[in-house]
Coordinates of N, CA and C in Angstrom, one line a residue:
X290 N 7.9 -18.6 0.9 CA 6.7 -17.8 1.1 C 6.3 -17.4 -0.3
X291 N 5.0 -17.6 -0.6 CA 4.4 -17.2 -1.9 C 3.8 -15.9 -1.8
X292 N 4.0 -15.0 -2.7 CA 3.4 -13.6 -2.6 C 2.7 -13.2 -3.9
X293 N 1.8 -12.3 -3.7 CA 1.2 -11.5 -4.8 C 1.9 -10.2 -4.7
X294 N 2.3 -9.6 -5.8 CA 2.9 -8.2 -5.7 C 2.1 -7.3 -6.6
X295 N 2.2 -6.0 -6.2 CA 1.6 -4.9 -7.0 C 2.8 -3.9 -7.0
X296 N 3.2 -3.4 -8.2 CA 4.3 -2.5 -8.3 C 3.8 -1.2 -9.0
X297 N 4.4 -0.1 -8.5 CA 4.2 1.2 -9.1 C 2.8 1.6 -9.2
X298 N 2.0 1.3 -8.2 CA 0.6 1.7 -8.1 C 0.6 3.2 -7.8
X299 N 0.1 4.0 -8.7 CA 0.1 5.5 -8.5 C -1.3 5.9 -8.2
X300 N -1.4 6.6 -7.0 CA -2.7 7.0 -6.5 C -2.6 8.4 -5.9
X301 N -3.6 9.2 -6.0 CA -3.6 10.5 -5.3 C -3.9 10.3 -3.8
X302 N -3.2 11.1 -3.0 CA -3.3 11.0 -1.5 C -3.2 12.3 -0.9
X303 N -3.9 12.5 0.2 CA -3.7 13.7 1.1 C -2.6 13.3 2.1
X304 N -1.4 13.8 1.8 CA -0.3 13.4 2.7 C 0.7 14.5 2.8
X305 N 1.2 14.7 4.0 CA 2.3 15.7 4.2 C 1.9 16.6 5.4
X306 N 3.0 17.2 5.9 CA 2.9 18.0 7.1 C 2.9 19.5 6.7
X307 N 3.5 19.8 5.6 CA 3.7 21.2 5.2 C 2.5 21.8 4.6
X308 N 2.4 23.1 4.8 CA 1.2 23.9 4.3 C 0.9 23.6 2.8
X309 N 1.9 23.6 2.0 CA 1.6 23.4 0.5 C 1.2 21.9 0.3
X310 N 1.4 21.0 1.2 CA 1.0 19.6 1.0 C -0.4 19.4 1.4
X311 N -0.9 20.4 2.2 CA -2.3 20.2 2.7 C -3.4 20.9 1.8
X312 N -3.0 21.6 0.8 CA -3.9 22.2 -0.1 C -4.3 21.4 -1.3
X313 N -3.6 20.4 -1.6 CA -4.0 19.5 -2.7 C -3.4 18.1 -2.5
X314 N -4.0 17.2 -3.2 CA -3.5 15.8 -3.1 C -2.2 15.7 -3.9
X315 N -1.4 14.7 -3.5 CA -0.1 14.4 -4.2 C -0.3 13.0 -4.8
X316 N 0.4 12.7 -5.8 CA 0.5 11.4 -6.4 C 1.6 10.6 -5.6
X317 N 1.2 9.5 -5.1 CA 2.2 8.6 -4.4 C 2.3 7.3 -5.2
X318 N 3.4 6.6 -5.0 CA 3.7 5.4 -5.7 C 3.8 4.3 -4.6
X319 N 3.0 3.2 -4.8 CA 3.0 2.2 -3.8 C 3.4 0.8 -4.4
X320 N 4.3 0.1 -3.7 CA 4.7 -1.2 -4.1 C 4.3 -2.1 -2.9
X321 N 3.7 -3.3 -3.2 CA 3.3 -4.2 -2.2 C 3.8 -5.6 -2.5
X322 N 4.1 -6.3 -1.5 CA 4.4 -7.8 -1.6 C 3.5 -8.4 -0.5
X323 N 2.5 -9.2 -0.9 CA 1.5 -9.7 0.0 C 1.6 -11.2 0.1
X324 N 2.0 -11.8 1.2 CA 2.1 -13.2 1.4 C 0.7 -13.9 1.3
X325 N 0.7 -15.0 0.6 CA -0.5 -15.8 0.6 C -0.6 -16.6 1.9
X326 N -1.8 -16.8 2.4 CA -2.0 -17.5 3.6 C -1.8 -19.0 3.5
X327 N -1.9 -19.5 2.3 CA -1.7 -21.0 2.0 C -1.5 -21.2 0.5
X328 N -1.3 -22.4 0.1 CA -1.0 -22.7 -1.3 C -2.2 -23.3 -2.1
X329 N -3.4 -23.1 -1.6 CA -4.6 -23.7 -2.2 C -4.7 -23.3 -3.7
X330 N -4.4 -22.0 -4.0 CA -4.6 -21.5 -5.4 C -3.8 -22.3 -6.4
X331 N -2.7 -22.9 -6.0 CA -1.8 -23.7 -6.9 C -2.5 -25.0 -7.2
X332 N -3.4 -25.4 -6.4 CA -4.1 -26.7 -6.6 C -5.4 -26.5 -7.3
X333 N -6.1 -25.4 -7.0 CA -7.4 -25.2 -7.5 C -7.5 -24.3 -8.7
X334 N -6.6 -23.3 -8.8 CA -6.6 -22.4 -9.9 C -7.7 -21.4 -9.8
X335 N -8.3 -21.2 -8.6 CA -9.4 -20.3 -8.4 C -9.0 -19.0 -7.8
X336 N -9.5 -17.9 -8.3 CA -9.2 -16.6 -7.8 C -9.7 -16.4 -6.3
X337 N -10.7 -17.2 -5.9 CA -11.2 -17.1 -4.6 C -10.1 -17.7 -3.6
X338 N -9.2 -18.4 -4.1 CA -8.1 -19.0 -3.2 C -6.8 -18.3 -3.3
X339 N -6.9 -17.1 -3.8 CA -5.6 -16.2 -3.8 C -6.0 -14.8 -3.4
X340 N -5.1 -13.9 -3.5 CA -5.2 -12.5 -3.2 C -5.7 -11.8 -4.5
X341 N -6.9 -11.3 -4.5 CA -7.4 -10.6 -5.6 C -6.9 -9.1 -5.6
X342 N -5.9 -8.9 -6.4 CA -5.2 -7.6 -6.4 C -6.1 -6.4 -6.7
X343 N -7.1 -6.7 -7.5 CA -8.1 -5.6 -7.8 C -8.8 -5.2 -6.6
X344 N -9.2 -6.1 -5.8 CA -9.9 -5.8 -4.5 C -8.9 -5.1 -3.5
X345 N -7.7 -5.6 -3.5 CA -6.7 -4.9 -2.6 C -6.6 -3.4 -3.0
X346 N -6.4 -3.2 -4.3 CA -6.3 -1.8 -4.8 C -7.6 -1.0 -4.4
X347 N -8.7 -1.6 -4.6 CA -10.0 -0.9 -4.2 C -10.0 -0.5 -2.7
X348 N -9.5 -1.4 -1.9 CA -9.5 -1.0 -0.4 C -8.5 0.1 -0.1
X349 N -7.4 0.1 -0.8 CA -6.4 1.2 -0.6 C -6.9 2.5 -1.2
X350 N -7.6 2.5 -2.3 CA -8.2 3.7 -2.9 C -9.2 4.3 -1.9
X351 N -10.0 3.4 -1.3 CA -11.1 3.9 -0.3 C -10.4 4.5 0.9
X352 N -9.3 3.9 1.4 CA -8.6 4.4 2.5 C -8.0 5.8 2.2
X353 N -7.5 6.0 1.0 CA -6.9 7.3 0.6 C -8.0 8.3 0.4
X354 N -9.1 7.9 0.0 CA -10.2 8.9 -0.2 C -10.8 9.4 1.1
X355 N -10.7 8.6 2.2 CA -11.4 9.1 3.4 C -10.4 9.6 4.5
X356 N -9.1 9.4 4.4 CA -8.2 9.8 5.4 C -7.1 10.7 4.9
X357 N -6.6 11.5 5.8 CA -5.4 12.3 5.5 C -4.2 11.8 6.4
X358 N -3.0 11.9 5.8 CA -1.9 11.4 6.6 C -0.8 12.4 6.6
X359 N -0.2 12.6 7.8 CA 0.9 13.5 7.9 C 2.2 13.0 7.4
X360 N 2.4 11.7 7.8 CA 3.7 11.1 7.4 C 3.4 9.8 6.5
X361 N 4.4 9.6 5.6 CA 4.3 8.4 4.8 C 4.4 7.2 5.7
X362 N 5.1 7.2 6.8 CA 5.2 6.1 7.7 C 3.8 5.7 8.2
X363 N 3.0 6.7 8.6 CA 1.7 6.4 9.1 C 0.8 5.7 8.0
X364 N 0.9 6.2 6.8 CA 0.1 5.6 5.7 C 0.6 4.2 5.4
X365 N 1.9 3.9 5.4 CA 2.4 2.6 5.2 C 1.9 1.6 6.3
X366 N 1.9 2.1 7.5 CA 1.4 1.3 8.6 C -0.1 0.9 8.5
X367 N -0.9 1.9 8.1 CA -2.3 1.7 7.9 C -2.6 0.7 6.7
X368 N -1.8 0.8 5.6 CA -2.0 -0.1 4.5 C -1.6 -1.5 4.9
X369 N -0.5 -1.7 5.7 CA 0.0 -3.0 6.1 C -1.1 -3.6 7.0
X370 N -1.6 -2.9 8.0 CA -2.6 -3.4 8.9 C -3.9 -3.8 8.1
X371 N -4.3 -3.0 7.1 CA -5.5 -3.2 6.3 C -5.3 -4.6 5.6
X372 N -4.2 -4.8 5.0 CA -3.9 -6.0 4.2 C -3.9 -7.2 5.1
X373 N -3.3 -7.1 6.3 CA -3.2 -8.3 7.2 C -4.6 -8.6 7.7
X374 N -5.4 -7.5 8.1 CA -6.7 -7.7 8.7 C -7.7 -8.1 7.6
X375 N -7.9 -7.3 6.6 CA -8.9 -7.5 5.6 C -8.7 -8.7 4.7
X376 N -7.4 -9.1 4.4 CA -7.1 -10.1 3.5 C -6.4 -11.3 4.1
X377 N -6.3 -11.3 5.4 CA -5.8 -12.5 6.2 C -4.4 -12.9 5.7
X378 N -3.6 -11.9 5.3 CA -2.2 -12.2 4.9 C -1.3 -12.4 6.1
X379 N -0.4 -13.4 6.1 CA 0.5 -13.5 7.2 C 1.6 -12.5 7.3
X380 N 1.9 -12.0 6.1 CA 3.1 -11.0 6.0 C 2.9 -10.1 4.8
X381 N 3.3 -8.8 5.0 CA 3.2 -7.9 3.9 C 4.4 -6.9 4.0
X382 N 4.8 -6.5 2.8 CA 5.8 -5.5 2.7 C 5.2 -4.4 1.9
X383 N 5.3 -3.2 2.5 CA 4.7 -2.0 1.9 C 5.8 -0.9 1.7
X384 N 5.9 -0.5 0.4 CA 6.8 0.6 0.1 C 6.0 1.8 -0.5
X385 N 6.2 3.0 0.1 CA 5.5 4.2 -0.4 C 6.5 5.2 -0.8
X386 N 6.4 5.8 -1.9 CA 7.3 6.9 -2.4 C 6.5 8.1 -2.7
X387 N 7.0 9.3 -2.2 CA 6.5 10.6 -2.7 C 7.4 10.9 -3.9
X388 N 6.8 11.5 -4.9 CA 7.5 11.7 -6.1 C 7.8 13.2 -6.3
X389 N 9.1 13.5 -6.6 CA 9.5 14.8 -6.9 C 9.5 15.8 -5.8
X390 N 9.6 15.4 -4.5 CA 9.5 16.3 -3.4 C 10.9 16.8 -2.9
X391 N 11.9 16.1 -3.3 CA 13.3 16.4 -2.9 C 14.1 16.7 -4.2
X392 N 14.6 17.9 -4.2 CA 15.4 18.2 -5.4 C 16.5 17.2 -5.6
X393 N 16.7 16.8 -6.8 CA 17.8 15.8 -7.2 C 17.4 14.4 -6.8
X394 N 16.2 14.1 -6.3 CA 15.8 12.8 -6.0 C 14.5 12.5 -6.7
X395 N 14.4 11.4 -7.4 CA 13.2 11.0 -8.1 C 12.1 10.6 -7.2
X396 N 12.5 9.9 -6.1 CA 11.5 9.5 -5.1 C 12.1 9.5 -3.7
X397 N 11.3 9.7 -2.7 CA 11.7 9.5 -1.3 C 10.5 8.8 -0.7
X398 N 10.8 8.0 0.3 CA 9.7 7.3 0.9 C 10.1 6.3 2.1
X399 N 9.3 5.3 2.3 CA 9.5 4.4 3.3 C 9.1 3.0 2.9
X400 N 9.8 2.0 3.5 CA 9.4 0.6 3.2 C 9.3 -0.1 4.6
X401 N 8.2 -0.8 4.8 CA 8.0 -1.5 6.1 C 7.6 -2.9 5.8
X402 N 7.8 -3.8 6.7 CA 7.3 -5.2 6.7 C 6.6 -5.5 8.0
X403 N 5.4 -6.1 7.9 CA 4.6 -6.4 9.0 C 4.1 -7.9 8.9
X404 N 4.0 -8.5 10.0 CA 3.5 -9.9 10.1 C 2.3 -10.0 11.0
X405 N 1.4 -10.9 10.7 CA 0.3 -11.1 11.6 C 0.8 -11.7 12.9
X406 N 0.3 -11.2 14.0 CA 0.8 -11.7 15.3 C 0.1 -12.9 15.8

C-alpha cells in the first residue's frame, strides 16, 4: 500500500471535556498516513493523481475552526471519515496527541485506522 504521510501537524483545536479546556483552544499534534487509491502518480508525475497534502491540511483546519470536540477519539474519527470521503482514500491512519496535559507525559492521545467500506 502506497501512502502519503503528514507528521507533527500542530493546529489549534477546541477539544476537551473539562471546564478549563472549554475556555480556550489547545494545540494538538496530528500524524496521518493516507493510502493512495491507485498508483497513477508514479506513472504520470502529476499532483492531480496523488493526495495533495496542502488540501488535506486545509480541510482539517476548516473542520477544527467550525467544530468543538469533547474527546480526541471523536476528532480522530471525524478526520478519518473526512479523508476517506473527501479524498477517496481506501485506508487512513490518524493519530492525535494532546500536548502537556498529563504530568510527566509529553503527549497523550489516540491512534485509529479506518478503511473505506
